[in-house]
Coordinates of C-alpha atoms in Angstrom, one line a residue:
M292 CA 157.6 149.4 69.6
A293 CA 158.9 152.9 69.9
R294 CA 161.7 154.1 67.8
S295 CA 164.8 155.9 69.0
S296 CA 164.0 159.2 70.7
V297 CA 165.9 161.1 67.9
L298 CA 163.3 160.1 65.3
P299 CA 160.5 162.5 66.1
V300 CA 162.8 165.4 65.5
V301 CA 162.9 164.7 61.8
V302 CA 159.9 162.5 61.3
V303 CA 158.7 164.5 58.3
L304 CA 162.0 164.2 56.6
A305 CA 162.1 160.5 57.3
F306 CA 158.7 160.0 55.8
L307 CA 160.0 161.6 52.5
G308 CA 162.6 158.8 52.3
L309 CA 160.3 155.9 53.0
A310 CA 159.5 155.3 49.4
L311 CA 163.1 154.1 49.2
A312 CA 163.3 152.5 52.7
G313 CA 165.6 149.5 52.4
R314 CA 167.9 151.3 50.0
S315 CA 169.9 153.5 52.4
L316 CA 173.0 152.2 50.6
E317 CA 174.2 154.4 47.8
Q318 CA 172.3 152.9 44.9
P319 CA 173.8 152.0 41.5
A320 CA 171.6 152.4 38.5
A321 CA 171.9 148.9 37.1
R322 CA 170.8 146.1 39.4
R323 CA 172.9 143.2 38.1
S324 CA 175.8 145.0 36.6
T325 CA 179.2 144.9 38.3
L326 CA 179.7 147.5 41.0
A327 CA 182.4 149.9 39.9
G328 CA 185.7 148.5 41.2
S329 CA 184.4 145.2 42.5
L330 CA 183.6 141.7 41.5
T331 CA 180.6 141.9 43.8
P332 CA 177.3 142.6 41.8
S333 CA 175.7 145.9 42.3
G334 CA 173.2 146.2 45.2
W335 CA 175.2 143.8 47.4
S336 CA 177.0 144.6 50.6
H337 CA 179.3 142.4 52.7
A338 CA 179.7 141.1 56.2
L339 CA 183.2 141.6 57.7
R340 CA 185.0 139.0 59.8
V341 CA 188.4 137.9 60.9
K342 CA 189.4 135.0 58.6
G343 CA 187.8 131.9 60.1
G344 CA 187.0 133.8 63.2
K345 CA 184.9 136.6 64.8
W346 CA 182.6 139.0 63.1
C347 CA 183.0 142.8 63.0
G348 CA 180.9 145.8 63.6
L349 CA 181.1 149.2 65.4
R350 CA 181.6 149.8 69.1
D351 CA 179.4 152.4 71.1
F352 CA 176.9 152.5 68.2
P353 CA 174.9 154.6 67.4
P354 CA 177.0 157.4 68.9
L355 CA 175.1 159.9 71.2
P356 CA 173.3 162.1 71.2
D357 CA 171.8 162.2 67.7
G358 CA 173.6 159.4 65.7
Y359 CA 176.2 161.6 64.2
G360 CA 179.8 160.9 65.3
V361 CA 182.3 158.1 64.9
S362 CA 182.5 154.6 66.3
R363 CA 185.5 152.3 66.3
L364 CA 185.7 149.2 64.3
Y365 CA 186.1 146.0 66.3
C366 CA 185.4 142.3 65.8
P367 CA 184.1 140.7 69.0
W368 CA 181.2 138.5 67.9
N369 CA 181.1 134.7 67.5
A370 CA 177.9 134.9 65.4
Y371 CA 177.2 136.6 62.1
D372 CA 174.8 139.6 62.2
H373 CA 173.5 140.8 58.9
N374 CA 172.7 144.2 60.4
W375 CA 176.3 145.4 59.6
M376 CA 176.4 146.2 55.9
W377 CA 180.0 146.9 54.6
R378 CA 181.2 147.8 51.2
V379 CA 184.7 148.1 49.7
I380 CA 184.7 150.9 47.0
K381 CA 187.5 151.5 44.6
A382 CA 188.9 155.0 45.4
T383 CA 189.6 156.0 41.8
G384 CA 188.8 154.5 38.4
T385 CA 186.6 151.6 37.5
G386 CA 186.9 147.9 37.0
P387 CA 187.5 145.0 39.4
I388 CA 189.3 145.7 42.6
T389 CA 192.8 144.3 42.4
S390 CA 195.2 143.4 45.1
G391 CA 197.1 146.6 45.8
D392 CA 194.3 149.0 44.9
E393 CA 193.3 152.0 47.0
V394 CA 189.8 151.6 48.4
L395 CA 187.3 153.3 50.7
L396 CA 185.8 151.3 53.5
Y397 CA 182.1 152.1 53.7
I398 CA 179.4 150.9 56.2
N399 CA 175.7 151.6 55.7
N400 CA 174.7 151.8 59.4
P401 CA 176.1 155.2 60.6
M402 CA 174.7 158.6 59.6
L403 CA 178.0 159.2 57.7
K404 CA 179.3 156.1 56.0
Y405 CA 183.0 156.1 55.6
C406 CA 185.9 154.8 57.8
R407 CA 189.2 156.6 58.6
S408 CA 192.5 155.5 60.1
T409 CA 194.1 157.8 62.6
S410 CA 195.5 156.3 65.8
L411 CA 192.8 153.6 65.2
V412 CA 190.2 152.9 62.6
E413 CA 186.8 154.5 63.2
C414 CA 183.7 154.8 61.0
G415 CA 181.2 157.6 60.7
Y416 CA 183.0 160.1 58.5
G417 CA 182.0 161.8 55.3
Q418 CA 183.6 160.7 52.1
S419 CA 185.9 163.8 52.0
N420 CA 187.5 162.6 55.3
A421 CA 187.7 159.0 54.5
T422 CA 191.0 157.1 54.4
K423 CA 192.2 155.6 51.2
F424 CA 193.1 152.1 52.4
V425 CA 195.2 149.7 50.3
V426 CA 193.6 146.3 50.0
E427 CA 195.7 143.2 49.3
K428 CA 195.0 139.5 49.0
D429 CA 196.6 137.7 51.9
T430 CA 198.3 135.5 49.4
G431 CA 198.7 135.9 45.6
S432 CA 197.8 138.8 43.4
G433 CA 195.3 139.9 40.8
A434 CA 191.6 140.7 41.0
I435 CA 189.9 140.2 44.3
N436 CA 186.8 138.0 44.5
F437 CA 185.4 138.9 47.9
A438 CA 183.2 135.8 48.0
T439 CA 186.3 133.6 48.2
D440 CA 189.4 135.6 48.8
S441 CA 190.9 136.8 52.1
V442 CA 192.4 140.3 52.4
V443 CA 194.5 142.6 54.5
L444 CA 194.3 146.4 54.8
K445 CA 197.0 149.0 54.8
A446 CA 196.9 152.7 55.5
A447 CA 199.7 155.3 55.1
G448 CA 202.1 152.4 54.3
K449 CA 201.4 150.4 57.4
Y450 CA 199.3 147.2 57.7
C451 CA 196.2 147.1 59.9
K452 CA 196.0 144.7 62.9
L453 CA 193.4 144.1 65.6
V454 CA 194.8 144.7 69.1
G455 CA 193.1 144.1 72.4
A456 CA 190.2 141.8 73.2
K457 CA 186.5 141.8 73.5
H458 CA 185.0 145.3 73.8
S459 CA 188.4 147.0 74.2
Q460 CA 189.5 145.8 70.8
T461 CA 190.7 148.3 68.2
L462 CA 192.0 148.1 64.6
K463 CA 195.3 150.0 64.3
C464 CA 197.2 150.5 61.0
N465 CA 200.8 150.6 62.4
V466 CA 202.3 147.2 61.4
A467 CA 205.3 147.1 59.0
A468 CA 205.1 143.4 58.1
K469 CA 202.2 142.0 56.1
G470 CA 202.5 138.7 57.9
S471 CA 201.5 140.4 61.1
A472 CA 198.4 142.0 59.7
T473 CA 194.9 140.8 60.5
V474 CA 193.4 138.8 57.7
F475 CA 189.8 139.6 56.9
Q476 CA 187.0 138.0 54.9
L477 CA 184.1 139.9 53.3
P478 CA 181.4 137.5 52.2
A479 CA 178.3 138.9 50.5
A480 CA 175.5 139.3 53.1
S481 CA 172.7 141.7 52.0
F482 CA 171.1 142.7 48.7
T483 CA 169.0 145.8 48.2
N484 CA 166.5 146.7 46.6
T485 CA 163.7 144.1 46.2
Q486 CA 159.9 143.7 46.4
L487 CA 157.6 140.8 46.9
I488 CA 154.4 141.3 44.9
N489 CA 151.5 139.2 46.2
Q490 CA 149.6 137.5 43.3
L491 CA 146.2 138.0 45.0
S492 CA 146.4 141.7 46.0
L493 CA 148.8 142.5 43.1
S494 CA 150.5 144.8 45.6
A495 CA 154.0 144.8 47.2
C496 CA 154.2 143.5 50.8
G497 CA 155.6 145.5 53.7
A498 CA 154.8 147.0 57.0
D499 CA 154.6 150.3 58.9
F500 CA 158.2 151.3 59.6
F501 CA 157.2 153.9 62.1
Y502 CA 154.5 151.9 63.9
D503 CA 154.3 153.0 67.5
G504 CA 151.0 151.4 68.6
D505 CA 150.1 148.5 70.7
G506 CA 151.3 145.0 69.8
E507 CA 153.3 144.3 66.6
A508 CA 153.6 146.1 63.3
L509 CA 152.3 143.3 61.0
V510 CA 153.3 142.7 57.4
G511 CA 150.6 142.9 54.8
C512 CA 150.3 143.1 51.0
G513 CA 147.2 145.3 50.6
T514 CA 146.2 148.9 50.1
P515 CA 145.8 151.7 51.2
R516 CA 149.1 152.4 52.8
G517 CA 150.2 155.2 55.1
P518 CA 153.4 157.2 54.5
G519 CA 155.4 154.8 56.7
F520 CA 154.6 151.6 54.9
T521 CA 157.8 150.2 53.4
I522 CA 157.6 147.9 50.4
N523 CA 161.3 148.0 49.2
N524 CA 163.2 145.4 51.1
T525 CA 166.8 144.5 51.6
V526 CA 167.3 140.7 51.5
A527 CA 169.8 139.3 54.1
L528 CA 171.4 135.9 53.6
G529 CA 171.2 133.4 56.5
T530 CA 174.7 132.3 55.6
P531 CA 176.9 135.0 54.0
G532 CA 179.0 133.9 51.0
A533 CA 178.4 134.3 47.3
P534 CA 176.3 137.3 46.2
V535 CA 173.3 135.2 45.2
V536 CA 169.7 134.8 46.6
T537 CA 169.2 131.0 46.3
A538 CA 165.9 129.2 46.3
G539 CA 165.4 127.1 49.4
V540 CA 168.1 128.8 51.4
N541 CA 167.5 131.0 54.4
V542 CA 166.9 134.7 53.8
T543 CA 165.1 137.5 55.6
F544 CA 163.7 140.9 54.6
K545 CA 164.6 144.1 56.3
A546 CA 164.4 147.9 55.8
Y547 CA 166.6 150.7 57.1
D548 CA 165.5 154.3 57.7
N549 CA 167.0 156.3 54.9
L550 CA 167.9 159.1 57.2
Y551 CA 168.6 157.5 60.6
S552 CA 170.2 154.5 58.9
Y553 CA 171.0 152.7 62.2
Q554 CA 167.3 152.1 62.6
V555 CA 166.3 148.7 61.1
S556 CA 163.1 146.6 61.0
V557 CA 163.2 142.9 60.2
W558 CA 160.5 140.4 59.2
K559 CA 159.9 137.7 61.8
V560 CA 157.3 135.1 62.6
D561 CA 155.6 135.0 66.0
K562 CA 154.2 132.0 67.8
N563 CA 150.9 132.5 66.1
G564 CA 152.3 132.6 62.6
N565 CA 152.0 136.4 62.2
V566 CA 154.7 138.1 60.2
W567 CA 155.8 141.3 61.9
Y568 CA 158.5 144.0 62.0
D569 CA 161.0 143.5 64.8
V570 CA 162.8 146.8 65.6
N571 CA 166.6 147.0 65.8
N572 CA 166.9 143.2 66.5
T573 CA 168.5 141.3 63.6
R574 CA 169.1 138.2 65.7
G575 CA 167.0 135.0 66.2
T576 CA 165.8 132.0 64.2
S577 CA 162.3 133.3 63.7
Q578 CA 163.5 135.9 61.1
W579 CA 164.5 133.2 58.5
F580 CA 162.4 132.4 55.4
V581 CA 163.0 130.5 52.2
L582 CA 161.8 131.3 48.7
E583 CA 160.6 128.3 46.6
R584 CA 159.9 128.5 42.9
L585 CA 156.3 127.9 41.8
T586 CA 157.4 126.3 38.5
G587 CA 160.4 124.2 37.8
A588 CA 162.8 123.1 40.5
A589 CA 161.5 124.6 43.8
T590 CA 164.9 124.9 45.4
G591 CA 168.5 125.4 44.2
G592 CA 169.9 128.1 42.0
E593 CA 169.5 131.8 41.9
V594 CA 166.2 133.5 42.4
T595 CA 166.2 136.2 39.6
T596 CA 163.8 139.1 39.1
K597 CA 160.2 138.3 38.1
T598 CA 160.5 134.8 39.4
N599 CA 157.2 133.4 40.8
V600 CA 157.8 132.1 44.3
A601 CA 156.2 130.9 47.5
L602 CA 157.4 132.2 50.9
K603 CA 157.9 129.7 53.7
S604 CA 158.9 130.3 57.3
A605 CA 162.0 128.4 58.2
S606 CA 161.1 128.4 61.9
N607 CA 157.6 126.9 61.7
G608 CA 157.8 125.3 58.3
K609 CA 154.5 126.9 57.0
Y610 CA 153.9 128.8 53.8
C611 CA 153.1 132.5 54.3
G612 CA 150.3 134.5 52.7
I613 CA 147.2 136.7 53.0
P614 CA 143.6 135.4 53.2
L615 CA 141.4 135.0 50.1
G616 CA 138.6 137.0 51.6
N617 CA 140.6 140.0 52.6
I618 CA 143.5 141.3 50.5
D619 CA 144.2 143.9 53.1
G620 CA 144.6 141.3 55.7
D621 CA 147.9 140.6 57.5
M622 CA 150.4 138.0 56.3
K623 CA 150.5 134.7 58.3
C624 CA 152.7 131.6 57.9
D625 CA 150.0 129.0 58.5
L626 CA 149.6 126.7 55.4
A627 CA 151.5 123.4 55.3
G628 CA 151.2 123.1 51.5
P629 CA 151.9 121.3 49.3
L630 CA 153.4 123.9 47.1
S631 CA 151.2 123.0 44.1
A632 CA 148.0 123.6 46.2
L633 CA 148.8 127.1 47.5
P634 CA 146.1 129.7 46.8
A635 CA 146.9 133.0 45.1
G636 CA 147.4 134.9 48.4
Y637 CA 150.3 132.6 49.1
K638 CA 152.1 133.2 45.8
Y639 CA 154.4 136.1 45.0
T640 CA 156.5 137.6 42.3
Y641 CA 160.1 138.4 43.4
I642 CA 161.2 141.7 41.9
V643 CA 164.6 143.3 41.8
I644 CA 164.3 147.0 41.3

């Protein structure tokens, strides 16, 4: 599939970032430490939704002609889409974000990442032009746990409220009463940066991010690789919630272009069991996989770094791997199991970088 027409202009620069593809978020140094100013572990981003209601993203995105520019925040979708990767960053200081703190609202997808409140809330600004929002629990006080707490936003002393409907909707921060503000939830949704190391090839699995040939860009775990082969993956949760990758629960793997960060490729399984990169389409049931431990309890509990796992397609129920006779072969989800009988090409080590 062809990428956006803006890509060839900077393809050389984009290649330089592909060693880090999948980590277009600002990366903390410690992978399981607490993100400065948040109870969300480092490397995680959120989905954004109206409490108990619709999911949020950006309208008229990416902005024309080259991806730079701003897009307004709105919340029109009934279904969760892990493409939108939000963060709430403490504006000053460190430690957990507490109700009443000033924060920056950050979204990974635009070229410029921060949101600003003027007559409405739009995202796509540099940090120097970002609004310092105040975040408050909708009820109660104290440290905010974004996995469980609901929040409201305030800018320049006024609370923020969604107005309008469907694609005309906007978020305006002009409401005096907290009780009239829109209540949001920010469950954890995506975790960057991970690798799956195949135990037959002893190489990380990925695909050609810039593939532009016939057919599908297929996922493999062998060598050699071209400059567009991405091995660093962001894990997306099938159901957002706590910031944990859980064995036996739906996840998928994706990578974002480090420069044109609105470009995303997602692992999916086709009707023949091939694992391929779908371009700019983070919807559909064929994207979901589960990780199962090779020792101990196969499912349940957090999958931590260096855990040995099997990868199973949630859509066809088959385990996924590469053929014994060709370590450079493409990944297929074609073995029924059992888990204990899987060959080395169907076993992996999950790594958090």
